[in-house]
């Protein structure tokens, strides 16, 4: 049976970054079906346990409410016409228990042990028969195995070390928020088993997104982070060397990138930096994992899609945050979308049963915190946090499921917070009954250690040795705080050769021989002879592009983009463009992806470039999401500087759906974490009568978020760059510059709409030639006699063409128009050079389409006046609360007035 959500991608043959998965042909053996039919009453009763027993399972370590009678009623064998002494032949019913036949009474005890104990499973909603059968069989077999003594001792040691770490911090740093692991120490057993399973499966990379709770515990106990680094931070000292241009971050946002040796196997582990915006790290971890697959030519990039990926994505969630943050739905909806699929993620919900101060029943409208998983039919295992052995078994099962089916799987770890949201909080204000139970019970490590004491698997001396030894280790680390020098943990491996940008604006030769660009452009519109191309594209896209590149003097925006991307691919860079409808382009301008009109097959011409270093183009048409998709692309961009990652908003203002990613990762990642990236954001912008939405990309917001200086010149070391290019060649150079430079910065492109087809907005082949580069300022080449110029109009982007048309119409020779192509870094020296050409200059005007309280005016004015030593006048729309008027006649009047007043 196929899942209802399955659908056909455009291509059944596959394209770069997408390989169709094999069709599921699973069929249950007829003998099993016949046996179930013969014992239908017993089978339906057993299925009721599989489907409903999770409602009455003992999965809550701090429960003060009994399950409802209705839930118990669902498991009553008498409701299925059975009596306690009836005999059931198990092989014909479940095919997973070694006992051949039991009475109903005996079977009831077995089923309660399996499904109503400290763990249970949810799978009734899974439509794939193969998955359901596999899950029930393997889940039931778990309870025929027990952990050996060495496993139990290792788990106990990890739990006791976690507790010792929290106790140590509570003693040495009593006023610091540490977001400890008390109550959720079983996380250690989860990670331990995960690493063991990963090593056994020969995985090469694990990428983890994890929030604050227990993060320092696992970093220092399992992930090879020295505690002294944490202690140094708690004492108010920086985590980076003195020469790093960084503002640093709090300890609970720390990351690690390290090699783990597990049973002789080496696995590279990445735990990503996370901001305090809960769950925002999840799509970043997915993107990072996918980038690893790209580098390894693994997973969706491999030739044989039946092979499991060597890269594993792990996401930990808080219960309240997983339910409340919409980014989780977006991530799940991406999980099996072509070009976003990472081969399935393993999720663990660290279920504290209270969010900040809100009880669970007020933090969601569903039974479980994990219910969102049902939207993609992912199986959910509910586990009692007091039973690390059950969690160990479930972790192995979850891993095996993910590896076999390549799909997401969830573990709902029901635990508690010993203290409040942080250690300085009093949770009894809002949850008195819950915390009465918590404060009257023992800790998870102590309960488990006592259990092993009783069974003889552990001695009191073992426990004392573990706790004492870890305390001594932590104390030694604390004593070394003053002598410890932070190590450089950045610009290594694939990032070697990259450095932080300097304090000057540099110029990079990004030109390319036109013979190569001509070949790239021609290839970009070639297609196989038996390919049924849309006739409109043949006439208006293919033929038009071939004509323009042969002429070489009227190269448009989309052609320049194809030449930039293709030339980078020729040099060995992989390029990924992501967003809604990016294959075609929002404005039907790109057409980098052709669709056969007869077969629906996809063809990407640039991936058939011959020669060169073999870079590939991945076109990732995304779900209708901004936050998760942009987070995913950021994750792709931080993994490898040799990949150019581009995210295009359908319209510029759509970026605000991803504001959390922009604020907490894109603009601050380098200064907080020394994590660089060259992600490009294309934000279509322009006042064209489209009213308030889709007119503006809100460039003022991006400019306000930069660390550009108002009184001293900027350098390349701004936190990100904002450009508003006015020609195709400028866009070409900007894209190539992203990969040519020896540093990486995010790039915001205030991208055009009308310029995509404006006849004046073209470039000649000479503007792409070797030795050419991106121009931060474009002077006025039309001025015959500079002495006649009395006014300079500074502007940016598409607005130049409207101003120039007005000047031509009025035959005004006293005005020069200078284009500010780079807004940040602010190119003050180039502006000064242009102004120096006009000895009789009387005034300088800034003209913009946007309202006065929007656009670049408030950014340009102080920098221009402070560093150029001249006053600058404003010409543009009035102050407004809405981006643009919604009446077409008003828009036309305003547009005309904006242009006219620039010359008055």
PDB file of C-alpha atoms in Angstrom, residues 259-438:
ATOM      1  CA  UNK A 259      35.614  13.347  15.583  1.00  0.00           C
ATOM      2  CA  UNK A 260      34.261  10.600  17.815  1.00  0.00           C
ATOM      3  CA  UNK A 261      35.934   7.201  18.008  1.00  0.00           C
ATOM      4  CA  UNK A 262      33.205   4.630  18.609  1.00  0.00           C
ATOM      5  CA  UNK A 263      34.356   1.012  18.769  1.00  0.00           C
ATOM      6  CA  UNK A 264      37.193   1.736  16.382  1.00  0.00           C
ATOM      7  CA  UNK A 265      34.998   3.716  13.943  1.00  0.00           C
ATOM      8  CA  UNK A 266      35.440   7.448  13.388  1.00  0.00           C
ATOM      9  CA  UNK A 267      32.300   9.574  13.115  1.00  0.00           C
ATOM     10  CA  UNK A 268      32.392  13.327  12.654  1.00  0.00           C
ATOM     11  CA  UNK A 269      29.931  15.039  14.986  1.00  0.00           C
ATOM     12  CA  UNK A 270      28.479  18.507  14.481  1.00  0.00           C
ATOM     13  CA  UNK A 271      26.281  19.957  17.194  1.00  0.00           C
ATOM     14  CA  UNK A 272      25.202  23.307  15.860  1.00  0.00           C
ATOM     15  CA  UNK A 273      25.042  26.642  17.584  1.00  0.00           C
ATOM     16  CA  UNK A 274      21.494  27.447  18.554  1.00  0.00           C
ATOM     17  CA  UNK A 275      19.909  30.779  19.412  1.00  0.00           C
ATOM     18  CA  UNK A 276      17.421  31.221  22.222  1.00  0.00           C
ATOM     19  CA  UNK A 277      14.617  31.152  19.651  1.00  0.00           C
ATOM     20  CA  UNK A 278      13.622  27.575  20.312  1.00  0.00           C
ATOM     21  CA  UNK A 279      13.413  25.145  17.388  1.00  0.00           C
ATOM     22  CA  UNK A 280      15.026  27.623  14.966  1.00  0.00           C
ATOM     23  CA  UNK A 281      18.109  25.408  14.751  1.00  0.00           C
ATOM     24  CA  UNK A 282      16.148  22.449  13.346  1.00  0.00           C
ATOM     25  CA  UNK A 283      16.070  23.408   9.645  1.00  0.00           C
ATOM     26  CA  UNK A 284      19.679  24.560   9.946  1.00  0.00           C
ATOM     27  CA  UNK A 285      20.674  21.084  11.103  1.00  0.00           C
ATOM     28  CA  UNK A 286      18.772  19.582   8.166  1.00  0.00           C
ATOM     29  CA  UNK A 287      20.522  21.880   5.697  1.00  0.00           C
ATOM     30  CA  UNK A 288      23.904  21.130   7.234  1.00  0.00           C
ATOM     31  CA  UNK A 289      23.214  17.393   6.962  1.00  0.00           C
ATOM     32  CA  UNK A 290      22.171  17.752   3.327  1.00  0.00           C
ATOM     33  CA  UNK A 291      25.345  19.718   2.567  1.00  0.00           C
ATOM     34  CA  UNK A 292      27.369  16.852   4.032  1.00  0.00           C
ATOM     35  CA  UNK A 293      25.539  14.513   1.665  1.00  0.00           C
ATOM     36  CA  UNK A 294      26.386  16.809  -1.236  1.00  0.00           C
ATOM     37  CA  UNK A 295      30.082  16.759  -0.351  1.00  0.00           C
ATOM     38  CA  UNK A 296      30.065  12.970   0.005  1.00  0.00           C
ATOM     39  CA  UNK A 297      27.875  12.474  -3.103  1.00  0.00           C
ATOM     40  CA  UNK A 298      25.662  10.572  -0.685  1.00  0.00           C
ATOM     41  CA  UNK A 299      21.963  10.188   0.019  1.00  0.00           C
ATOM     42  CA  UNK A 300      19.934  12.019  -2.659  1.00  0.00           C
ATOM     43  CA  UNK A 301      23.151  12.775  -4.576  1.00  0.00           C
ATOM     44  CA  UNK A 302      24.227   9.132  -4.950  1.00  0.00           C
ATOM     45  CA  UNK A 303      23.651   7.039  -8.031  1.00  0.00           C
ATOM     46  CA  UNK A 304      21.925   4.236  -6.135  1.00  0.00           C
ATOM     47  CA  UNK A 305      19.128   5.738  -4.026  1.00  0.00           C
ATOM     48  CA  UNK A 306      18.465   2.438  -2.244  1.00  0.00           C
ATOM     49  CA  UNK A 307      21.619   2.835  -0.177  1.00  0.00           C
ATOM     50  CA  UNK A 308      21.201   4.427   3.248  1.00  0.00           C
ATOM     51  CA  UNK A 309      22.920   7.749   3.743  1.00  0.00           C
ATOM     52  CA  UNK A 310      26.152   7.931   5.727  1.00  0.00           C
ATOM     53  CA  UNK A 311      24.898  11.203   7.215  1.00  0.00           C
ATOM     54  CA  UNK A 312      22.384  11.319  10.068  1.00  0.00           C
ATOM     55  CA  UNK A 313      20.353  14.295  11.239  1.00  0.00           C
ATOM     56  CA  UNK A 314      19.280  14.403  14.889  1.00  0.00           C
ATOM     57  CA  UNK A 315      16.841  16.957  16.294  1.00  0.00           C
ATOM     58  CA  UNK A 316      16.017  17.441  19.957  1.00  0.00           C
ATOM     59  CA  UNK A 317      12.938  19.428  20.875  1.00  0.00           C
ATOM     60  CA  UNK A 318      11.263  20.829  23.951  1.00  0.00           C
ATOM     61  CA  UNK A 319       7.674  19.686  24.393  1.00  0.00           C
ATOM     62  CA  UNK A 320       6.090  23.144  24.499  1.00  0.00           C
ATOM     63  CA  UNK A 321       8.346  24.508  21.782  1.00  0.00           C
ATOM     64  CA  UNK A 322       7.757  21.608  19.417  1.00  0.00           C
ATOM     65  CA  UNK A 323       4.019  22.172  19.640  1.00  0.00           C
ATOM     66  CA  UNK A 324       4.084  25.949  19.626  1.00  0.00           C
ATOM     67  CA  UNK A 325       6.665  26.891  17.035  1.00  0.00           C
ATOM     68  CA  UNK A 326       5.341  26.736  13.477  1.00  0.00           C
ATOM     69  CA  UNK A 327       8.812  26.125  12.105  1.00  0.00           C
ATOM     70  CA  UNK A 328       8.413  22.499  13.169  1.00  0.00           C
ATOM     71  CA  UNK A 329       5.463  21.965  10.864  1.00  0.00           C
ATOM     72  CA  UNK A 330       7.456  23.574   8.065  1.00  0.00           C
ATOM     73  CA  UNK A 331      10.418  21.271   8.734  1.00  0.00           C
ATOM     74  CA  UNK A 332       8.235  18.178   8.754  1.00  0.00           C
ATOM     75  CA  UNK A 333       6.573  19.228   5.527  1.00  0.00           C
ATOM     76  CA  UNK A 334      10.048  19.471   3.957  1.00  0.00           C
ATOM     77  CA  UNK A 335      11.101  16.051   5.229  1.00  0.00           C
ATOM     78  CA  UNK A 336      10.220  14.150   2.057  1.00  0.00           C
ATOM     79  CA  UNK A 337      10.182  16.986  -0.465  1.00  0.00           C
ATOM     80  CA  UNK A 338      12.720  16.563  -3.283  1.00  0.00           C
ATOM     81  CA  UNK A 339      15.902  18.581  -2.698  1.00  0.00           C
ATOM     82  CA  UNK A 340      15.108  18.943   1.018  1.00  0.00           C
ATOM     83  CA  UNK A 341      14.996  15.259   1.934  1.00  0.00           C
ATOM     84  CA  UNK A 342      17.874  14.233   4.238  1.00  0.00           C
ATOM     85  CA  UNK A 343      16.960  10.561   4.431  1.00  0.00           C
ATOM     86  CA  UNK A 344      14.873  10.900   7.575  1.00  0.00           C
ATOM     87  CA  UNK A 345      15.690  12.594  10.875  1.00  0.00           C
ATOM     88  CA  UNK A 346      15.598  11.075  14.339  1.00  0.00           C
ATOM     89  CA  UNK A 347      13.677  13.358  16.679  1.00  0.00           C
ATOM     90  CA  UNK A 348      13.600  13.308  20.451  1.00  0.00           C
ATOM     91  CA  UNK A 349      11.107  15.437  22.351  1.00  0.00           C
ATOM     92  CA  UNK A 350      12.499  16.126  25.810  1.00  0.00           C
ATOM     93  CA  UNK A 351       9.081  16.274  27.368  1.00  0.00           C
ATOM     94  CA  UNK A 352       9.330  18.328  30.565  1.00  0.00           C
ATOM     95  CA  UNK A 353       5.502  18.461  30.723  1.00  0.00           C
ATOM     96  CA  UNK A 354       5.658  22.179  31.311  1.00  0.00           C
ATOM     97  CA  UNK A 355       6.697  24.977  28.967  1.00  0.00           C
ATOM     98  CA  UNK A 356       8.445  27.877  30.716  1.00  0.00           C
ATOM     99  CA  UNK A 357       5.683  28.098  33.350  1.00  0.00           C
ATOM    100  CA  UNK A 358       2.728  26.800  31.333  1.00  0.00           C
ATOM    101  CA  UNK A 359       1.351  23.330  32.168  1.00  0.00           C
ATOM    102  CA  UNK A 360       1.247  20.924  29.250  1.00  0.00           C
ATOM    103  CA  UNK A 361      -2.555  20.858  28.999  1.00  0.00           C
ATOM    104  CA  UNK A 362      -2.554  24.628  28.464  1.00  0.00           C
ATOM    105  CA  UNK A 363       0.376  24.591  26.071  1.00  0.00           C
ATOM    106  CA  UNK A 364      -1.325  22.507  23.414  1.00  0.00           C
ATOM    107  CA  UNK A 365      -4.712  21.232  22.287  1.00  0.00           C
ATOM    108  CA  UNK A 366      -3.654  17.630  21.659  1.00  0.00           C
ATOM    109  CA  UNK A 367      -3.071  14.565  23.809  1.00  0.00           C
ATOM    110  CA  UNK A 368       0.677  14.398  23.184  1.00  0.00           C
ATOM    111  CA  UNK A 369       3.398  16.905  22.510  1.00  0.00           C
ATOM    112  CA  UNK A 370       4.420  14.656  19.621  1.00  0.00           C
ATOM    113  CA  UNK A 371       1.108  14.711  17.754  1.00  0.00           C
ATOM    114  CA  UNK A 372       2.499  16.896  14.981  1.00  0.00           C
ATOM    115  CA  UNK A 373       4.511  13.840  13.894  1.00  0.00           C
ATOM    116  CA  UNK A 374       1.280  12.255  12.698  1.00  0.00           C
ATOM    117  CA  UNK A 375       1.068  14.829   9.903  1.00  0.00           C
ATOM    118  CA  UNK A 376       3.821  12.962   8.060  1.00  0.00           C
ATOM    119  CA  UNK A 377       2.878   9.539   9.433  1.00  0.00           C
ATOM    120  CA  UNK A 378       6.084   9.252  11.440  1.00  0.00           C
ATOM    121  CA  UNK A 379       6.047   6.596  14.182  1.00  0.00           C
ATOM    122  CA  UNK A 380       6.216   7.834  17.780  1.00  0.00           C
ATOM    123  CA  UNK A 381       7.716   5.970  20.722  1.00  0.00           C
ATOM    124  CA  UNK A 382       6.700   7.190  24.174  1.00  0.00           C
ATOM    125  CA  UNK A 383       9.281   6.420  26.867  1.00  0.00           C
ATOM    126  CA  UNK A 384       9.378   6.984  30.613  1.00  0.00           C
ATOM    127  CA  UNK A 385      12.484   9.013  31.425  1.00  0.00           C
ATOM    128  CA  UNK A 386      13.034   6.929  34.550  1.00  0.00           C
ATOM    129  CA  UNK A 387      13.850   3.886  32.396  1.00  0.00           C
ATOM    130  CA  UNK A 388      17.110   4.497  30.504  1.00  0.00           C
ATOM    131  CA  UNK A 389      17.227   0.833  29.506  1.00  0.00           C
ATOM    132  CA  UNK A 390      13.906   1.091  27.695  1.00  0.00           C
ATOM    133  CA  UNK A 391      15.132   4.295  26.054  1.00  0.00           C
ATOM    134  CA  UNK A 392      18.283   2.489  24.920  1.00  0.00           C
ATOM    135  CA  UNK A 393      16.236  -0.212  23.225  1.00  0.00           C
ATOM    136  CA  UNK A 394      13.850   2.282  21.667  1.00  0.00           C
ATOM    137  CA  UNK A 395      16.747   4.386  20.369  1.00  0.00           C
ATOM    138  CA  UNK A 396      18.179   1.372  18.558  1.00  0.00           C
ATOM    139  CA  UNK A 397      14.770   0.580  17.087  1.00  0.00           C
ATOM    140  CA  UNK A 398      14.263   4.197  15.980  1.00  0.00           C
ATOM    141  CA  UNK A 399      17.702   4.197  14.359  1.00  0.00           C
ATOM    142  CA  UNK A 400      17.032   0.915  12.561  1.00  0.00           C
ATOM    143  CA  UNK A 401      13.693   2.239  11.279  1.00  0.00           C
ATOM    144  CA  UNK A 402      15.274   5.445   9.984  1.00  0.00           C
ATOM    145  CA  UNK A 403      18.032   3.527   8.244  1.00  0.00           C
ATOM    146  CA  UNK A 404      15.673   1.013   6.647  1.00  0.00           C
ATOM    147  CA  UNK A 405      12.913   3.350   5.490  1.00  0.00           C
ATOM    148  CA  UNK A 406      14.737   6.696   5.246  1.00  0.00           C
ATOM    149  CA  UNK A 407      11.946   8.456   7.108  1.00  0.00           C
ATOM    150  CA  UNK A 408      11.531  10.593  10.216  1.00  0.00           C
ATOM    151  CA  UNK A 409      10.897   8.913  13.570  1.00  0.00           C
ATOM    152  CA  UNK A 410      10.079  10.363  17.001  1.00  0.00           C
ATOM    153  CA  UNK A 411      10.925   9.502  20.597  1.00  0.00           C
ATOM    154  CA  UNK A 412       8.757  11.263  23.181  1.00  0.00           C
ATOM    155  CA  UNK A 413      10.870  11.145  26.353  1.00  0.00           C
ATOM    156  CA  UNK A 414       8.518  11.861  29.243  1.00  0.00           C
ATOM    157  CA  UNK A 415      10.616  13.384  32.003  1.00  0.00           C
ATOM    158  CA  UNK A 416      10.597  16.513  34.171  1.00  0.00           C
ATOM    159  CA  UNK A 417      12.571  19.589  35.131  1.00  0.00           C
ATOM    160  CA  UNK A 418      13.958  19.313  38.632  1.00  0.00           C
ATOM    161  CA  UNK A 419      13.978  23.095  38.860  1.00  0.00           C
ATOM    162  CA  UNK A 420      12.042  25.625  36.805  1.00  0.00           C
ATOM    163  CA  UNK A 421      12.703  26.979  33.344  1.00  0.00           C
ATOM    164  CA  UNK A 422      16.166  27.657  34.685  1.00  0.00           C
ATOM    165  CA  UNK A 423      17.805  27.070  38.017  1.00  0.00           C
ATOM    166  CA  UNK A 424      16.873  30.525  39.323  1.00  0.00           C
ATOM    167  CA  UNK A 425      13.153  30.010  38.755  1.00  0.00           C
ATOM    168  CA  UNK A 426      10.501  28.772  41.210  1.00  0.00           C
ATOM    169  CA  UNK A 427       8.070  26.529  39.308  1.00  0.00           C
ATOM    170  CA  UNK A 428       5.754  25.999  42.280  1.00  0.00           C
ATOM    171  CA  UNK A 429       4.192  29.404  41.576  1.00  0.00           C
ATOM    172  CA  UNK A 430       2.360  27.943  38.589  1.00  0.00           C
ATOM    173  CA  UNK A 431       2.546  24.135  38.858  1.00  0.00           C
ATOM    174  CA  UNK A 432       2.326  23.285  42.578  1.00  0.00           C
ATOM    175  CA  UNK A 433       0.906  19.754  42.311  1.00  0.00           C
ATOM    176  CA  UNK A 434       3.375  18.677  39.642  1.00  0.00           C
ATOM    177  CA  UNK A 435       6.330  19.994  41.596  1.00  0.00           C
ATOM    178  CA  UNK A 436       5.106  18.456  44.809  1.00  0.00           C
ATOM    179  CA  UNK A 437       5.571  15.099  43.081  1.00  0.00           C
ATOM    180  CA  UNK A 438       8.938  16.122  41.607  1.00  0.00           C
TER     181      UNK A 438
END
